[in-house]
Amino acid sequence: MSYASSAMGGCYKNFGFVEVVRPFGRKVVVLGGDFRQILPVISKGSRADIVGSTVTSSYLWKYCKVGDGTIDTIDEDETTIEIPSDLLIGQGPDPLLELVNFAYPDLVANLESDSYFQERAILAPTLESVEHVNNYILSKLPGVEREYLSYDTPCRSDEDSEVHAGWLTSEFLNDVQCSGIPNHRLILKEGVPIMLLRNIDQAGGIMLGKTEYILRITLTPSDSGLPFKFSRRQFLVTLCFAMTINKSQGHSLSHVGLYLPMPVFTHGQLYVALSRVKSRIGLKVLIVDEQGVVSTSTRNVVYKKVFENV
């Protein structure tokens, strides 16, 4: 779906002359997007905060005209949906292994193939579930595990904060997990695929096929949601067998395994996850309920208010 700002605008009279209000400096601006996908991410924001941050809630939306595209009518903000049987997986004694074998067939034989990993992924709703899948796959691979631990320290600027300094022990900081920084404990095996959490050489251009040394870097989370700040010195890499649904937005893959140990929690996540794959035969879904039992249904979340002005 695309939408463009209108060339016309409102007008008002002032001291005998008329000034025409034309948004975007009288230029036509084309915006592309799909309101069925994930909306802007607002840290700790409510549903109203998220809806209010969308372009349809902007004062400029009245100047826009919606182009090609269709919007499905949504009856409920949250609804339970049944997944078609041909998309489900997990009937054996180890459901997660079935999903891994579907997404990564002949994994050991393809560990050194770049194109193999560019075409497939396992998606999950949270960082915790992604870490669980990555560690599970790592445990199934041959080789010796290498453990790399971070060095965590509280920031000096927080010495006078409300948080008691005695609480910020190394052991406490080691357990903190934040988006955008690596975990305290990083376990790897030779040959496993990893990805950088940040671009550490933006001026380097295309690095495909080149060998580079990755050093430990000290980072301070910009918005961890914690009442204190700390720094972590660690390698900026993580295993990449699995990724969050939010991170997968924009990818187009041939094989996708969707792992749902819990339902999606915000607008558009289920839609994004199911639409990452190029064809239906390249998708399998594993749904596990709170008791660890494989299920055939899951929750979908859609904010109806987003579509009111479309």
Coordinates of N, CA and C in Angstrom, one line a residue, residues 11-194:
C11 N -6.5 26.9 3.6 CA -6.1 28.3 3.4 C -6.7 29.1 4.5
Y12 N -6.2 30.3 4.8 CA -6.7 31.2 5.8 C -6.5 32.6 5.3
K13 N -7.3 33.5 5.8 CA -7.2 34.9 5.4 C -6.5 35.7 6.5
N14 N -5.6 36.6 6.2 CA -4.9 37.4 7.2 C -4.6 38.8 6.6
F15 N -5.2 39.9 7.1 CA -4.9 41.2 6.6 C -5.1 41.4 5.1
G16 N -6.2 40.8 4.6 CA -6.5 41.0 3.3 C -5.9 40.1 2.2
F17 N -4.9 39.2 2.6 CA -4.4 38.3 1.6 C -4.6 36.9 2.1
V18 N -4.6 36.0 1.1 CA -4.8 34.6 1.4 C -3.5 33.8 1.3
E19 N -3.2 33.0 2.3 CA -2.0 32.2 2.3 C -2.5 30.7 2.2
V20 N -2.0 30.0 1.2 CA -2.3 28.6 1.0 C -1.4 27.7 1.8
V21 N -1.9 26.8 2.6 CA -1.1 25.9 3.4 C -0.8 24.6 2.6
R22 N 0.4 24.4 2.2 CA 0.7 23.2 1.4 C 1.8 22.4 2.1
P23 N 1.4 21.3 2.6 CA 2.4 20.5 3.4 C 3.6 20.0 2.5
F24 N 4.7 19.8 3.1 CA 5.9 19.3 2.5 C 6.4 20.3 1.4
G25 N 6.2 21.6 1.6 CA 6.8 22.6 0.7 C 6.3 22.4 -0.7
R26 N 5.0 22.1 -0.9 CA 4.4 21.9 -2.2 C 5.0 20.8 -3.0
K27 N 5.7 19.9 -2.4 CA 6.2 18.7 -3.1 C 5.3 17.5 -2.8
V28 N 5.2 16.6 -3.7 CA 4.5 15.4 -3.6 C 5.4 14.3 -2.9
V29 N 5.0 13.9 -1.8 CA 5.8 12.9 -1.0 C 5.1 11.6 -1.0
V30 N 5.7 10.5 -1.4 CA 5.1 9.2 -1.4 C 5.6 8.4 -0.2
L31 N 4.7 7.9 0.6 CA 5.1 7.1 1.7 C 4.6 5.6 1.4
G32 N 5.5 4.7 1.7 CA 5.1 3.3 1.5 C 5.0 2.6 2.8
G33 N 4.1 1.7 2.9 CA 3.9 0.9 4.1 C 2.7 0.0 4.1
D34 N 2.6 -0.8 5.1 CA 1.5 -1.7 5.3 C 1.1 -1.7 6.7
F35 N -0.1 -1.1 7.0 CA -0.6 -1.0 8.4 C -0.9 -2.4 9.1
R36 N -0.8 -3.4 8.3 CA -1.0 -4.7 8.9 C 0.3 -5.3 9.5
Q37 N 1.4 -4.6 9.2 CA 2.7 -5.0 9.7 C 2.9 -4.3 11.1
I38 N 4.1 -4.5 11.6 CA 4.4 -4.0 13.0 C 4.4 -2.5 12.9
L39 N 3.8 -1.9 13.9 CA 3.7 -0.4 14.0 C 5.0 0.1 14.7
P40 N 5.1 1.5 14.7 CA 6.3 2.0 15.4 C 6.5 1.5 16.8
V41 N 7.7 1.2 17.2 CA 8.0 0.6 18.5 C 8.1 1.7 19.5
I42 N 7.3 1.8 20.5 CA 7.4 2.8 21.6 C 7.7 2.1 22.8
S43 N 8.9 2.4 23.4 CA 9.4 1.7 24.6 C 8.4 1.9 25.7
K44 N 7.9 0.8 26.2 CA 6.9 0.7 27.3 C 5.7 1.5 27.0
G45 N 5.4 1.7 25.7 CA 4.2 2.5 25.3 C 2.9 1.6 25.4
S46 N 1.8 2.3 25.7 CA 0.5 1.6 25.7 C 0.0 1.5 24.3
R47 N -1.1 0.8 24.1 CA -1.7 0.7 22.8 C -2.1 2.1 22.2
A48 N -2.6 3.0 23.1 CA -2.9 4.3 22.6 C -1.6 5.1 22.2
D49 N -0.5 4.9 22.9 CA 0.8 5.5 22.5 C 1.2 5.0 21.1
I50 N 1.1 3.7 20.9 CA 1.5 3.1 19.6 C 0.7 3.6 18.4
V51 N -0.7 3.6 18.6 CA -1.6 4.0 17.6 C -1.4 5.5 17.3
G52 N -1.1 6.3 18.4 CA -0.9 7.7 18.2 C 0.3 8.1 17.5
S53 N 1.3 7.2 17.4 CA 2.6 7.5 16.7 C 2.5 7.1 15.2
T54 N 1.4 6.5 14.7 CA 1.3 6.2 13.3 C 0.9 7.4 12.5
V55 N 1.2 7.3 11.2 CA 1.0 8.4 10.3 C -0.5 8.7 10.2
T56 N -1.4 7.7 10.4 CA -2.8 8.0 10.3 C -3.3 8.8 11.4
S57 N -2.6 9.0 12.5 CA -2.9 9.8 13.6 C -2.4 11.2 13.5
S58 N -1.5 11.5 12.5 CA -0.9 12.7 12.3 C -1.9 13.8 11.7
Y59 N -1.6 15.0 12.0 CA -2.5 16.1 11.4 C -2.3 16.2 9.9
L60 N -1.1 15.6 9.4 CA -0.9 15.6 8.0 C -1.7 14.6 7.2
W61 N -2.3 13.6 8.0 CA -3.0 12.5 7.3 C -4.1 13.1 6.4
K62 N -4.7 14.2 6.9 CA -5.9 14.7 6.1 C -5.5 15.2 4.7
Y63 N -4.2 15.5 4.5 CA -3.7 15.9 3.2 C -3.3 14.7 2.3
C64 N -3.4 13.5 2.8 CA -2.9 12.3 2.1 C -4.0 11.6 1.4
K65 N -3.7 11.0 0.3 CA -4.6 10.2 -0.5 C -4.0 8.8 -0.6
V66 N -4.9 7.8 -0.3 CA -4.4 6.4 -0.3 C -4.4 5.9 -1.7
G67 N -3.3 5.3 -2.1 CA -3.2 4.7 -3.4 C -3.6 3.3 -3.4
D68 N -2.9 2.5 -4.3 CA -3.3 1.1 -4.5 C -3.1 0.3 -3.2
G69 N -4.0 -0.6 -2.9 CA -3.8 -1.4 -1.7 C -5.2 -1.7 -1.2
T70 N -5.3 -2.8 -0.4 CA -6.6 -3.2 0.2 C -6.3 -3.4 1.7
I71 N -7.4 -3.1 2.5 CA -7.3 -3.3 3.9 C -8.4 -4.3 4.3
D72 N -8.1 -5.4 5.0 CA -9.1 -6.3 5.4 C -9.8 -5.7 6.6
T73 N -11.1 -6.1 6.7 CA -11.9 -5.6 7.9 C -11.6 -6.5 9.1
I74 N -11.3 -5.9 10.2 CA -10.9 -6.6 11.4 C -12.0 -6.4 12.4
D75 N -12.5 -7.5 13.0 CA -13.7 -7.4 13.9 C -13.2 -7.3 15.3
E76 N -12.1 -7.8 15.7 CA -11.6 -7.7 17.1 C -10.2 -7.3 17.2
D77 N -9.8 -6.7 18.3 CA -8.4 -6.3 18.5 C -7.5 -7.5 18.7
E78 N -8.1 -8.5 19.5 CA -7.3 -9.7 19.8 C -8.3 -10.9 19.5
T79 N -7.8 -11.8 18.8 CA -8.7 -13.0 18.4 C -7.8 -14.2 18.3
T80 N -8.4 -15.4 18.6 CA -7.7 -16.6 18.5 C -8.0 -17.2 17.1
I81 N -6.9 -17.6 16.5 CA -7.0 -18.1 15.1 C -6.5 -19.6 15.1
E82 N -7.0 -20.4 14.2 CA -6.6 -21.7 14.0 C -5.6 -21.7 12.8
I83 N -4.4 -22.3 13.0 CA -3.4 -22.4 11.9 C -3.8 -23.7 11.1
P84 N -3.8 -23.5 9.7 CA -4.1 -24.7 8.9 C -3.2 -25.9 9.2
S85 N -3.7 -27.1 9.1 CA -2.9 -28.3 9.5 C -1.7 -28.5 8.6
D86 N -1.7 -28.0 7.4 CA -0.5 -28.3 6.5 C 0.7 -27.3 6.9
L87 N 0.4 -26.3 7.8 CA 1.5 -25.4 8.2 C 2.0 -25.8 9.6
L88 N 1.3 -26.7 10.3 CA 1.7 -27.1 11.6 C 2.8 -28.1 11.6
I89 N 3.6 -28.1 12.7 CA 4.7 -29.1 12.9 C 4.8 -29.4 14.4
G90 N 5.4 -30.5 14.7 CA 5.6 -30.8 16.1 C 4.8 -32.0 16.7
Q91 N 4.7 -33.0 15.9 CA 3.9 -34.2 16.3 C 4.8 -35.3 17.0
G92 N 6.1 -35.2 16.8 CA 7.0 -36.2 17.4 C 7.4 -35.9 18.8
P93 N 8.4 -36.7 19.4 CA 8.8 -36.5 20.8 C 9.6 -35.3 21.0
D94 N 10.2 -34.7 20.0 CA 11.0 -33.5 20.1 C 10.5 -32.5 19.1
P95 N 9.4 -31.7 19.4 CA 8.8 -30.8 18.4 C 9.8 -29.7 17.9
L96 N 10.7 -29.2 18.8 CA 11.6 -28.2 18.4 C 12.6 -28.7 17.4
L97 N 13.0 -29.9 17.6 CA 14.0 -30.5 16.6 C 13.3 -30.7 15.3
E98 N 12.0 -31.0 15.2 CA 11.3 -31.1 13.9 C 11.4 -29.7 13.2
L99 N 11.1 -28.7 14.0 CA 11.2 -27.3 13.4 C 12.5 -27.0 12.9
V100 N 13.6 -27.3 13.6 CA 14.9 -27.0 13.2 C 15.3 -27.8 12.0
N101 N 14.9 -29.1 11.9 CA 15.2 -29.9 10.7 C 14.5 -29.4 9.5
F102 N 13.3 -28.8 9.7 CA 12.6 -28.2 8.5 C 13.3 -26.9 8.0
A103 N 13.6 -26.0 9.0 CA 14.2 -24.8 8.6 C 15.7 -24.9 8.1
Y104 N 16.4 -25.9 8.7 CA 17.8 -26.1 8.4 C 18.1 -27.6 8.1
P105 N 17.6 -28.1 7.0 CA 17.9 -29.5 6.6 C 19.4 -29.6 6.3
D106 N 20.0 -30.7 6.7 CA 21.4 -31.0 6.5 C 22.3 -29.8 7.0
L107 N 22.0 -29.4 8.2 CA 22.7 -28.3 8.7 C 24.2 -28.4 8.8
V108 N 24.6 -29.5 9.3 CA 26.1 -29.7 9.5 C 26.8 -29.6 8.2
A109 N 26.2 -30.2 7.2 CA 26.9 -30.2 5.8 C 26.9 -28.8 5.2
N110 N 26.1 -27.9 5.7 CA 26.0 -26.6 5.1 C 26.5 -25.4 6.0
L111 N 27.2 -25.8 7.0 CA 27.7 -24.7 8.0 C 28.5 -23.7 7.3
E112 N 29.2 -24.0 6.2 CA 30.1 -23.0 5.6 C 29.5 -22.4 4.4
S113 N 28.2 -22.6 4.2 CA 27.6 -22.0 3.0 C 26.9 -20.7 3.4
D114 N 27.3 -19.6 2.8 CA 26.7 -18.3 3.1 C 25.2 -18.3 2.5
S115 N 25.0 -18.8 1.3 CA 23.7 -18.7 0.7 C 22.7 -19.5 1.4
Y116 N 23.2 -20.6 2.1 CA 22.3 -21.5 2.8 C 21.6 -20.7 3.9
F117 N 22.3 -19.9 4.7 CA 21.8 -19.2 5.8 C 21.0 -17.9 5.4
Q118 N 21.3 -17.4 4.2 CA 20.6 -16.2 3.7 C 19.2 -16.5 3.4
E119 N 18.8 -17.8 3.2 CA 17.5 -18.1 2.7 C 16.6 -18.7 3.7
R120 N 17.1 -18.8 5.0 CA 16.2 -19.5 6.0 C 16.5 -18.9 7.4
A121 N 15.4 -19.1 8.2 CA 15.5 -18.6 9.6 C 14.4 -19.2 10.4
I122 N 14.6 -19.2 11.7 CA 13.5 -19.5 12.7 C 13.2 -18.2 13.4
L123 N 11.9 -17.9 13.4 CA 11.4 -16.6 14.0 C 10.7 -16.9 15.3
A124 N 10.9 -16.0 16.3 CA 10.2 -16.2 17.6 C 9.9 -14.8 18.1
P125 N 8.9 -14.7 19.0 CA 8.4 -13.4 19.5 C 9.3 -12.6 20.4
T126 N 10.1 -13.2 21.2 CA 10.9 -12.5 22.2 C 12.4 -12.9 22.2
L127 N 13.2 -12.1 22.8 CA 14.6 -12.3 22.8 C 14.9 -13.6 23.6
E128 N 14.1 -13.9 24.6 CA 14.3 -15.1 25.4 C 14.1 -16.4 24.6
S129 N 13.0 -16.3 23.8 CA 12.7 -17.5 23.0 C 13.7 -17.7 21.8
V130 N 14.3 -16.6 21.3 CA 15.3 -16.6 20.3 C 16.6 -17.2 20.9
E131 N 16.9 -16.8 22.1 CA 18.1 -17.4 22.7 C 18.0 -18.9 23.0
H132 N 16.8 -19.3 23.4 CA 16.5 -20.7 23.6 C 16.7 -21.5 22.4
V133 N 16.2 -21.0 21.2 CA 16.4 -21.8 20.0 C 17.8 -21.8 19.6
N134 N 18.5 -20.7 19.7 CA 19.9 -20.6 19.3 C 20.8 -21.6 20.1
N135 N 20.6 -21.6 21.4 CA 21.3 -22.5 22.3 C 21.0 -23.9 22.0
Y136 N 19.7 -24.2 21.7 CA 19.3 -25.6 21.4 C 20.0 -26.1 20.2
I137 N 20.0 -25.3 19.1 CA 20.7 -25.7 17.9 C 22.2 -25.9 18.1
L138 N 22.8 -25.0 18.9 CA 24.2 -25.1 19.2 C 24.6 -26.4 19.9
S139 N 23.7 -26.8 20.8 CA 23.9 -28.0 21.5 C 23.9 -29.3 20.6
K140 N 23.2 -29.2 19.5 CA 23.1 -30.3 18.6 C 24.3 -30.4 17.6
L141 N 25.1 -29.4 17.5 CA 26.2 -29.4 16.6 C 27.5 -30.0 17.2
P142 N 28.3 -30.6 16.3 CA 29.5 -31.1 16.8 C 30.5 -30.0 17.1
G143 N 31.5 -30.3 17.9 CA 32.6 -29.3 18.2 C 32.6 -29.0 19.6
V144 N 33.7 -28.3 20.0 CA 33.9 -27.9 21.4 C 33.4 -26.5 21.6
E145 N 32.7 -26.4 22.7 CA 32.1 -25.1 23.0 C 33.2 -24.1 23.6
R146 N 33.2 -22.9 23.1 CA 34.1 -21.8 23.7 C 33.2 -20.8 24.4
E147 N 33.5 -20.5 25.6 CA 32.7 -19.5 26.4 C 33.5 -18.2 26.5
Y148 N 32.7 -17.1 26.2 CA 33.3 -15.8 26.4 C 32.4 -15.0 27.3
L149 N 33.0 -14.5 28.4 CA 32.2 -13.7 29.4 C 32.5 -12.2 29.3
S150 N 31.5 -11.4 29.6 CA 31.7 -10.0 29.5 C 32.2 -9.4 30.8
Y151 N 32.7 -8.1 30.7 CA 33.1 -7.4 31.9 C 32.1 -6.3 32.1
D152 N 31.3 -6.4 33.2 CA 30.2 -5.4 33.4 C 30.6 -4.5 34.6
T153 N 30.3 -3.2 34.5 CA 30.6 -2.3 35.6 C 29.5 -1.2 35.6
P154 N 29.1 -0.8 36.8 CA 28.1 0.3 36.9 C 28.7 1.6 36.4
C155 N 27.9 2.5 35.8 CA 28.5 3.8 35.4 C 28.6 4.7 36.6
R156 N 29.7 5.5 36.6 CA 30.0 6.4 37.7 C 28.9 7.4 37.9
S157 N 28.2 7.8 36.8 CA 27.2 8.9 36.9 C 26.0 8.4 37.8
D158 N 25.9 7.2 38.0 CA 24.8 6.6 38.8 C 25.1 6.4 40.3
E159 N 26.3 6.9 40.7 CA 26.7 6.7 42.1 C 25.7 7.3 43.1
D160 N 25.1 8.4 42.7 CA 24.1 9.1 43.6 C 22.7 8.8 43.2
S161 N 22.4 7.8 42.4 CA 21.0 7.5 42.1 C 20.3 6.8 43.3
E162 N 19.0 6.6 43.1 CA 18.2 6.0 44.1 C 18.6 4.5 44.3
V163 N 19.2 3.9 43.4 CA 19.6 2.5 43.5 C 20.8 2.4 44.4
H164 N 20.7 1.5 45.4 CA 21.8 1.4 46.3 C 23.0 0.8 45.6
A165 N 24.2 1.4 45.8 CA 25.4 1.0 45.1 C 25.7 -0.5 45.4
G166 N 25.4 -1.0 46.6 CA 25.7 -2.3 47.0 C 24.9 -3.4 46.2
W167 N 23.9 -3.0 45.5 CA 23.1 -3.9 44.7 C 23.8 -4.2 43.4
L168 N 24.5 -3.2 42.9 CA 25.1 -3.3 41.5 C 26.4 -4.1 41.5
T169 N 26.3 -5.4 42.0 CA 27.4 -6.3 42.0 C 27.6 -6.8 40.6
S170 N 28.8 -7.4 40.4 CA 29.1 -8.0 39.1 C 28.1 -9.1 38.7
E171 N 27.8 -9.9 39.7 CA 26.8 -11.0 39.5 C 25.5 -10.5 39.1
F172 N 25.0 -9.4 39.7 CA 23.7 -8.8 39.3 C 23.8 -8.2 37.9
L173 N 24.8 -7.5 37.6 CA 24.9 -6.9 36.2 C 25.0 -8.0 35.2
N174 N 25.7 -9.1 35.5 CA 25.8 -10.2 34.5 C 24.5 -10.7 34.1
D175 N 23.5 -10.7 34.9 CA 22.2 -11.2 34.6 C 21.3 -10.3 33.7
V176 N 21.7 -9.1 33.6 CA 20.9 -8.1 32.8 C 21.0 -8.4 31.3
Q177 N 19.8 -8.4 30.7 CA 19.8 -8.6 29.2 C 19.0 -7.4 28.7
C178 N 19.6 -6.8 27.7 CA 19.1 -5.6 27.0 C 19.1 -5.7 25.5
S179 N 18.2 -5.2 24.8 CA 18.2 -5.2 23.4 C 19.3 -4.4 22.8
G180 N 20.0 -4.9 21.9 CA 21.1 -4.2 21.2 C 22.5 -4.4 21.8
I181 N 22.6 -5.1 22.9 CA 23.9 -5.4 23.4 C 24.0 -6.9 23.7
P182 N 25.2 -7.5 23.6 CA 25.3 -9.0 23.7 C 25.1 -9.4 25.2
N183 N 24.7 -10.6 25.4 CA 24.6 -11.1 26.7 C 25.9 -11.3 27.4
H184 N 25.9 -11.4 28.7 CA 27.1 -11.6 29.5 C 27.9 -12.9 29.0
R185 N 27.1 -13.9 28.8 CA 27.7 -15.2 28.5 C 27.5 -15.5 27.0
L186 N 28.5 -15.6 26.3 CA 28.5 -15.9 24.8 C 29.2 -17.3 24.6
I187 N 28.4 -18.2 24.1 CA 29.0 -19.6 23.8 C 29.0 -19.8 22.3
L188 N 30.1 -20.2 21.7 CA 30.2 -20.4 20.3 C 30.9 -21.7 20.0
K189 N 30.8 -22.2 18.8 CA 31.5 -23.3 18.3 C 32.1 -23.0 17.0
E190 N 33.2 -23.6 16.6 CA 33.9 -23.2 15.4 C 33.0 -23.5 14.2
G191 N 32.8 -22.5 13.3 CA 32.0 -22.7 12.1 C 30.6 -22.3 12.2
V192 N 30.1 -22.0 13.4 CA 28.6 -21.6 13.5 C 28.4 -20.2 13.0
P193 N 27.2 -19.9 12.4 CA 27.0 -18.6 11.9 C 26.7 -17.6 13.0
I194 N 27.2 -16.4 12.9 CA 27.0 -15.3 13.8 C 26.6 -14.1 13.1

